[in-house]
Short mmCIF file of C-alpha atoms in Angstrom, two decimals:
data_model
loop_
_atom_site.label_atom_id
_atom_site.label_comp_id
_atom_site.label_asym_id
_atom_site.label_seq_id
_atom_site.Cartn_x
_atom_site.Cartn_y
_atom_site.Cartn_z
CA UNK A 1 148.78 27.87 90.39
CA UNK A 2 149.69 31.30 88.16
CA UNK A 3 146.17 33.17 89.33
CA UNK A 4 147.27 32.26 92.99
CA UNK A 5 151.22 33.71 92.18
CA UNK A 6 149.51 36.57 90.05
CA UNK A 7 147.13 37.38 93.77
CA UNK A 8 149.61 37.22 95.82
CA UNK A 9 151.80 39.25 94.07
CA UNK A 10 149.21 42.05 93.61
CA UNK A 11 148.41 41.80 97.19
CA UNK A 12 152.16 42.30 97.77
CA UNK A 13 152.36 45.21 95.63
CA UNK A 14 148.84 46.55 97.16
CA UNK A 15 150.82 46.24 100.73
CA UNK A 16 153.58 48.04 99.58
CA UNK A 17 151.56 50.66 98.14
CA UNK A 18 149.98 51.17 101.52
CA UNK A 19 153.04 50.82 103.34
CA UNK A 20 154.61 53.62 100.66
CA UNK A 21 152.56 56.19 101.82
CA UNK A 22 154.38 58.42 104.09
CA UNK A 23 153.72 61.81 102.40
CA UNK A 24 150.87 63.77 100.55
CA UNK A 25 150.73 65.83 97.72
CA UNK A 26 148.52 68.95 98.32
CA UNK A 27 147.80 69.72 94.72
CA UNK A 28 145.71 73.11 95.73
CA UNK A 29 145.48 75.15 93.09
CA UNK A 30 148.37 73.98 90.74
CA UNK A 31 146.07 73.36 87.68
CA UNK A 32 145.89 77.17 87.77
CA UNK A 33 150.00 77.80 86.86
CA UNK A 34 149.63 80.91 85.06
CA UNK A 35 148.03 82.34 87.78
CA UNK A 36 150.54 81.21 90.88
CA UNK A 37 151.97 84.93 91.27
CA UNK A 38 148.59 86.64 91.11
CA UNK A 39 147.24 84.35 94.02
CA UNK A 40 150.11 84.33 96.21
CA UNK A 41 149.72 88.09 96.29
CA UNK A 42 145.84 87.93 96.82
CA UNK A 43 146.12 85.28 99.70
CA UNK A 44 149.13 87.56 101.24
CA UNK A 45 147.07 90.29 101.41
CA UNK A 46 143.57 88.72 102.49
CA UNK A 47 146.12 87.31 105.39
CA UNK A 48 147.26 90.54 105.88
CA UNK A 49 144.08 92.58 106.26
CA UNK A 50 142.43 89.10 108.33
CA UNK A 51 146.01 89.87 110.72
CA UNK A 52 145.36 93.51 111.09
CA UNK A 53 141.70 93.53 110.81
CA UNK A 54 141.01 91.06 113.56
CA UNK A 55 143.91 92.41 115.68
CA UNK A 56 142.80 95.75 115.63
CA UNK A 57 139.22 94.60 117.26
CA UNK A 58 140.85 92.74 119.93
CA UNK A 59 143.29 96.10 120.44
CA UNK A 60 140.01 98.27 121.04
CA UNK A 61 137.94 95.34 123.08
CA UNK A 62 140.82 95.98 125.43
CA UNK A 63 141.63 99.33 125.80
CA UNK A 64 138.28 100.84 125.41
CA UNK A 65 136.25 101.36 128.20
CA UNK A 66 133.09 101.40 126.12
CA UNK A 67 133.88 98.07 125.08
CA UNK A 68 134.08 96.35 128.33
CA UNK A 69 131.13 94.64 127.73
CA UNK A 70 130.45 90.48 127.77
CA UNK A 71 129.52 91.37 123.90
CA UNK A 72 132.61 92.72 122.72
CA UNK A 73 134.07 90.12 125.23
CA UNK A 74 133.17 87.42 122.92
CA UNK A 75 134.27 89.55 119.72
CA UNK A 76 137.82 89.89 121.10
CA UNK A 77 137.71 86.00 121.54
CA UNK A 78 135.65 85.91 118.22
CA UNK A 79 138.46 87.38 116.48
CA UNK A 80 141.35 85.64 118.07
CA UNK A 81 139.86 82.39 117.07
CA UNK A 82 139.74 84.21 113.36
CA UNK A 83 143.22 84.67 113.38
CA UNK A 84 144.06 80.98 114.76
CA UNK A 85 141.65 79.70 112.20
CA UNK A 86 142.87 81.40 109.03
CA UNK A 87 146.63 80.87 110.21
CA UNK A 88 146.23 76.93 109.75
CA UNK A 89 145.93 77.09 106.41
CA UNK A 90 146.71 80.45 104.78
CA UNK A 91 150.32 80.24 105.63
CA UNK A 92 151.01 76.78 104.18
CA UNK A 93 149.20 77.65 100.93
CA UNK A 94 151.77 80.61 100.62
CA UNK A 95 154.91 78.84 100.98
CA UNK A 96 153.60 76.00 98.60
CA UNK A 97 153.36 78.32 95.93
CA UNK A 98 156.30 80.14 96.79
CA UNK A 99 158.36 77.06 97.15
CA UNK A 100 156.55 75.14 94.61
CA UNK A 101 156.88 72.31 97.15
CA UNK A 102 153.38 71.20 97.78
CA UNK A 103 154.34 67.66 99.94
CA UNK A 104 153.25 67.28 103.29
CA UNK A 105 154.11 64.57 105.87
CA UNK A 106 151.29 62.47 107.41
CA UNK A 107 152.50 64.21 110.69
CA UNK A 108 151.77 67.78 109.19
CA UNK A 109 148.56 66.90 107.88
CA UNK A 110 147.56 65.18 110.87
CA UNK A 111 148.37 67.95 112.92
CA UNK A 112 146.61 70.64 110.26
CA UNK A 113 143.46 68.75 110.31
CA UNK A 114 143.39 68.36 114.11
CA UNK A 115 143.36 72.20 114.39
CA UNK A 116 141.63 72.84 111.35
CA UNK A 117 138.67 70.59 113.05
CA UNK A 118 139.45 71.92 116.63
CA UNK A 119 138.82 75.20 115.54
CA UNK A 120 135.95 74.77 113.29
CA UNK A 121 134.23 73.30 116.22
CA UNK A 122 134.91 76.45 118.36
CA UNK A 123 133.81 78.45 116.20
CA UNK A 124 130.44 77.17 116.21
CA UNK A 125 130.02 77.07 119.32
CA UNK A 126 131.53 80.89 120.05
CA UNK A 127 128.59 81.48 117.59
CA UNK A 128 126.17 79.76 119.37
CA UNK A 129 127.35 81.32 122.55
CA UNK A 130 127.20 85.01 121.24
CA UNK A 131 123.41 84.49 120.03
CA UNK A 132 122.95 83.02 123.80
CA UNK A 133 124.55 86.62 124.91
CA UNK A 134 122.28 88.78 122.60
CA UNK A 135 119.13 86.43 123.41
CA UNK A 136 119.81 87.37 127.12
CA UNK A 137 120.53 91.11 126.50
CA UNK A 138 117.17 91.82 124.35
CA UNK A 139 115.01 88.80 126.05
CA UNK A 140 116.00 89.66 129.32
CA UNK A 141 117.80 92.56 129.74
CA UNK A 142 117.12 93.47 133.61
CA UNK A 143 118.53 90.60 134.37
CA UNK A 144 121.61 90.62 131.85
CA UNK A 145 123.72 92.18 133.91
CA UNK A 146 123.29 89.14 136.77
CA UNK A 147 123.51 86.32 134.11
CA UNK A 148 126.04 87.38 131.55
CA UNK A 149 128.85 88.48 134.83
CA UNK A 150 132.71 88.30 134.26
CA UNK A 151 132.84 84.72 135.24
CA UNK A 152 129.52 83.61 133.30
CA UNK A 153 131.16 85.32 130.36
CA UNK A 154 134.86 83.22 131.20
CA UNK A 155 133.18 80.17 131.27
CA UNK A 156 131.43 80.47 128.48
CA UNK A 157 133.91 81.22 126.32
CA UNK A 158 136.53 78.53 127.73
CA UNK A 159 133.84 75.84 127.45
CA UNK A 160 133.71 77.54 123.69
CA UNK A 161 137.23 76.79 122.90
CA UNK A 162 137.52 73.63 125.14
CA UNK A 163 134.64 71.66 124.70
CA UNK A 164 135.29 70.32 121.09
CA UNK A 165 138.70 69.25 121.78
CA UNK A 166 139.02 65.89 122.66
CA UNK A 167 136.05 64.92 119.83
CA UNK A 168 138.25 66.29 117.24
CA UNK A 169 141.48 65.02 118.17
CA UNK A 170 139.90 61.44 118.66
CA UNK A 171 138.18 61.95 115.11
CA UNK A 172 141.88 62.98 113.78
CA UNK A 173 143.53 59.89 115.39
CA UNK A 174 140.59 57.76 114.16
CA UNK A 175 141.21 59.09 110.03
CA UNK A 176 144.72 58.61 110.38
CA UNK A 177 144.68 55.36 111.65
CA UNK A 178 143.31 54.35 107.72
CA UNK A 179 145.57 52.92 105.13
CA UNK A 180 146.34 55.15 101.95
CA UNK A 181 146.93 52.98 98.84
CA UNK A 182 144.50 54.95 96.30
CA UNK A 183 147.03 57.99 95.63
CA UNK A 184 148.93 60.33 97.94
CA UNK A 185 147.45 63.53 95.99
CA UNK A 186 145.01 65.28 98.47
CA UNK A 187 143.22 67.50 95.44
CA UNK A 188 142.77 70.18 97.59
CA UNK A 189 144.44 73.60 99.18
CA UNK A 190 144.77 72.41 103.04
CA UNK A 191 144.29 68.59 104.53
CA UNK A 192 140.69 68.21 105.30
CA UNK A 193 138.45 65.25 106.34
CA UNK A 194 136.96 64.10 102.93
CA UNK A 195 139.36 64.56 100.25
CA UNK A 196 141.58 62.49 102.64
CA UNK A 197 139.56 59.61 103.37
CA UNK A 198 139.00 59.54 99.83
CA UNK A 199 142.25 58.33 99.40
CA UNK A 200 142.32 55.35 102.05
CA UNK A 201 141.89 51.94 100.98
CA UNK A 202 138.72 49.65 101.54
CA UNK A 203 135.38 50.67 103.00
CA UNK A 204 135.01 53.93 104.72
CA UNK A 205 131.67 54.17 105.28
CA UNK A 206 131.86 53.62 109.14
CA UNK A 207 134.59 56.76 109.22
CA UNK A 208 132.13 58.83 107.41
CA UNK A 209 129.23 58.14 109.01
CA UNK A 210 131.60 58.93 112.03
CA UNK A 211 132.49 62.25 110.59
CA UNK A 212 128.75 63.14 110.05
CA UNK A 213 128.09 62.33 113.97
CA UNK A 214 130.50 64.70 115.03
CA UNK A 215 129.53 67.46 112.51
CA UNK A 216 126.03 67.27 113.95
CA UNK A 217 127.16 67.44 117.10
CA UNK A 218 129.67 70.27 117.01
CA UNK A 219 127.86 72.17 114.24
CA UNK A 220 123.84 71.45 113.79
CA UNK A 221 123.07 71.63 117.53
CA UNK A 222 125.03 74.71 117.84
CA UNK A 223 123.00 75.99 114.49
CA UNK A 224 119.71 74.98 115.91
CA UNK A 225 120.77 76.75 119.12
CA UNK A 226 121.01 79.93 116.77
CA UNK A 227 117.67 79.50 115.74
CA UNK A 228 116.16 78.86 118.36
CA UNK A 229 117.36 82.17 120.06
CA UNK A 230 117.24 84.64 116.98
CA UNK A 231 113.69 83.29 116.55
CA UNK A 232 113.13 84.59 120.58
CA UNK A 233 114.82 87.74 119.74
CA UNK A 234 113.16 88.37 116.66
CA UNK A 235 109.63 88.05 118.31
CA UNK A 236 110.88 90.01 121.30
CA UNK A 237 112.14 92.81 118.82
CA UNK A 238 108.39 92.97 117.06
CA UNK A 239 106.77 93.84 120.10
CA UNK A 240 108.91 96.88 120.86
CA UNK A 241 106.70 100.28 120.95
CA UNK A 242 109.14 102.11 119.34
CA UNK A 243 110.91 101.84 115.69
CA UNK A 244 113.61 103.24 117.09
CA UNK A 245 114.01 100.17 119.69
CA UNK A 246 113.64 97.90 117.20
CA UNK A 247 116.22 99.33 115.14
CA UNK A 248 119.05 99.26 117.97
CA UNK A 249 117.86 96.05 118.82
CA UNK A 250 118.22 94.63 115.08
CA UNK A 251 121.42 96.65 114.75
CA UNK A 252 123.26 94.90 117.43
CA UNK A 253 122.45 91.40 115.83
CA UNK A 254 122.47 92.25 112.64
CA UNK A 255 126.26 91.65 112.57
CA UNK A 256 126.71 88.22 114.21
CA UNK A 257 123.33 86.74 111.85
CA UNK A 258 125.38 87.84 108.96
CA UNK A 259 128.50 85.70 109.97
CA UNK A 260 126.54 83.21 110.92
CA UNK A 261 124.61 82.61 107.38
CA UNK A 262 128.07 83.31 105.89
CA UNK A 263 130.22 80.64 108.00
CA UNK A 264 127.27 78.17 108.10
CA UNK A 265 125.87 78.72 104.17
CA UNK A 266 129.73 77.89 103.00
CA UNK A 267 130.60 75.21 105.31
CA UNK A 268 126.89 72.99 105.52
CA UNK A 269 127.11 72.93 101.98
CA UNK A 270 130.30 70.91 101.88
CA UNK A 271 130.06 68.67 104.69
CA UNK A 272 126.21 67.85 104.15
CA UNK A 273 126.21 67.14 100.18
CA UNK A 274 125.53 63.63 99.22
CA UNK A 275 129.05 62.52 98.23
CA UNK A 276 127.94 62.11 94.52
CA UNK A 277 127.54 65.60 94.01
CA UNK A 278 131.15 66.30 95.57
CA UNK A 279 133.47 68.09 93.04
CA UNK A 280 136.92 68.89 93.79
CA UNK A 281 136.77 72.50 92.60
CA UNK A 282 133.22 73.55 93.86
CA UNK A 283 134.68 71.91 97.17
CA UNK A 284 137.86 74.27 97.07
CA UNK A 285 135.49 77.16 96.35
CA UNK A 286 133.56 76.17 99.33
CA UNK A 287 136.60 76.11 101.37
CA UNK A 288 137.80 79.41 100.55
CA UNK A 289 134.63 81.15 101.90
CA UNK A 290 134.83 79.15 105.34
CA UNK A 291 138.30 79.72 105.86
CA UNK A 292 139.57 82.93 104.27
CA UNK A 293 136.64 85.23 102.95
CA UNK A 294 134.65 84.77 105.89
CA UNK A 295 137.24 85.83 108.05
CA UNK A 296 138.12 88.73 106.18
CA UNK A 297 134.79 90.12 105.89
CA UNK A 298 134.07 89.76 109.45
CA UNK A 299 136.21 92.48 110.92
CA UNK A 300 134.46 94.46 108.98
CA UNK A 301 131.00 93.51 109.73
CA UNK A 302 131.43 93.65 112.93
CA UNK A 303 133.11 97.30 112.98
CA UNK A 304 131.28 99.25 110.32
CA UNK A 305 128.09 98.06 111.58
CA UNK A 306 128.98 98.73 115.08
CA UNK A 307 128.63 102.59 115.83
CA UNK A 308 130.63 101.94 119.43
CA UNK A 309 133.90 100.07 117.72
CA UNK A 310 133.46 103.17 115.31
CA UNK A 311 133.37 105.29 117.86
CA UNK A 312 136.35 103.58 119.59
CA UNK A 313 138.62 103.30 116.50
CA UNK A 314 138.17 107.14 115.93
CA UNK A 315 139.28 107.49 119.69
CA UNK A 316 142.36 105.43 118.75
CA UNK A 317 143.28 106.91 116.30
CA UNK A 318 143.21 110.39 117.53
CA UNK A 319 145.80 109.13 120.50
CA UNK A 320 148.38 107.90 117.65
#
């Protein structure tokens, strides 16, 4: 008769516990105290050169006449999707550490993930999109003109944006539908999918093999898509007479390959691990190249390997 009074109770208190659960604990980088001040004013100024950076591109995609090309087209929405990106987390790691209040309701963490993972799936698929537009203009460049038009290039890049949405916010509704009895300490800098189900309460296995689905949907087809055309324009490339052809042809994809390695490298590595090998920190470490360096850096891939957004900044800055 006790063991049944001693279960019930600890199913009670396990039912509470659930039931308790109304906010998390981001706990980002607080075992790193000495060094709060010197990251708030790193992160503050990655945000501000990712702000300025990215703005700046979209600022020359649109008054540059050079530039009014499906290409920079999708760099103008490449870089607006930067900024969007980078401002779900960035700002919320700032004001922790300024605040020192690192609590988040479910309702804010449900709505940071759904964005985090809407975004993340746009990007890919910009990505994917952009290698489509550069396999056109090298494979097929008599008729780029006909396939890559205004509207091509509008629907493209809505259907970029668009298409991952209702996947996401499904797979955000479906995570936060779990229980959370384990802890309410996410060990990480922003709320993201596996740290969080981490923390819910029985088996999880169906919600992860769920979160794998959509990953290979929204992020290896997209990759394999990548391939598939930079292996096209790579052979296409080869068998130009000239070095000098080949060289303009590499240098206009040059840029794009090199976010793609760095956005894919960073972010397959986390979500494809076996979940032995997870590790809070390397997974933190991980993040930060996904969601801030990457989006730092590319501004300036994109412009100091681009001669024409060179070219175009110099003519900007010659009107100021």
């Amino acid at each position: 008769m006790s063991s049944v009074l001693t279960a019930l109770k600890v199913a009670k208190m396990k039912s509470k516990n659930v039931s308790m659960v109304k906010k998390f604990v981001l706990l980002g980088f607080s075992d790193l105290p000495n060094l709060q001040g010197f990251l708030s004013g790193i992160f503050s100024i990655v945000y501000t050169i990712i702000l300025i950076g990215n703005s700046l591109i979209i600022i020359l995609t649109m008054v540059d006449p050079v530039l009014q090309k499906p290409m920079y087209f999708f760099l103008a929405n490449f870089s607006t999707l930067e900024i969007c990106y980078v401002s779900v987390t960035l700002p919320r790691i700032l004001v922790s550490m300024w605040t020192l209040d690192r609590t988040i309701s479910l309702l804010e963490c449900a709505i940071q993930l759904g964005f985090f993972l809407i975004l993340g799936a746009t990007e890919c698929l910009l990505l994917a999109v952009m290698s489509y537009d550069r396999y056109v203009a090298i494979c097929n460049p008599l008729h780029y003109p006909l396939v890559m038009n205004p509207k091509k290039c509008v629907q493209l890049a809505a259907g970029a944006w668009l298409s991952g949405m209702p996947i996401q916010i499904g797979q955000t509704c479906q995570i936060f539908s779990l229980n959370f009895c384990h802890s309410n300490h996410i060990d990480h800098f922003f709320c993201d999918m596996p740290p969080i189900i981490k923390l819910a309460c029985g088996d999880t296995s169906m919600h992860e093999l769920s979160v794998y689905i959509v990953t290979m949907l929204l992020a290896a087809v997209p990759f394999v898509l990548i391939l598939a055309s930079y292996s096209k324009i790579i052979s296409t490339v080869l068998r130009l007479p000239t070095a000098q052809g080949r060289g303009k042809a590499f240098s206009t994809c040059s840029s794009h390959l090199l976010v793609v390695v760095l956005f894919y490298g960073s972010a397959s590595i986390t979500y494809f691990r076996p979940k032995s090998s997870h590790s809070a920190g390397i997974d933190r470490l991980l993040s930060l190249f996904y969601t801030i360096v990457t989006p730092m850096f590319n501004p300036l891939i994109y412009s100091l390997r681009n001669k024409e957004v060179i070219a175009a900044l110099r003519k900007l800055l010659h009107r100021v």
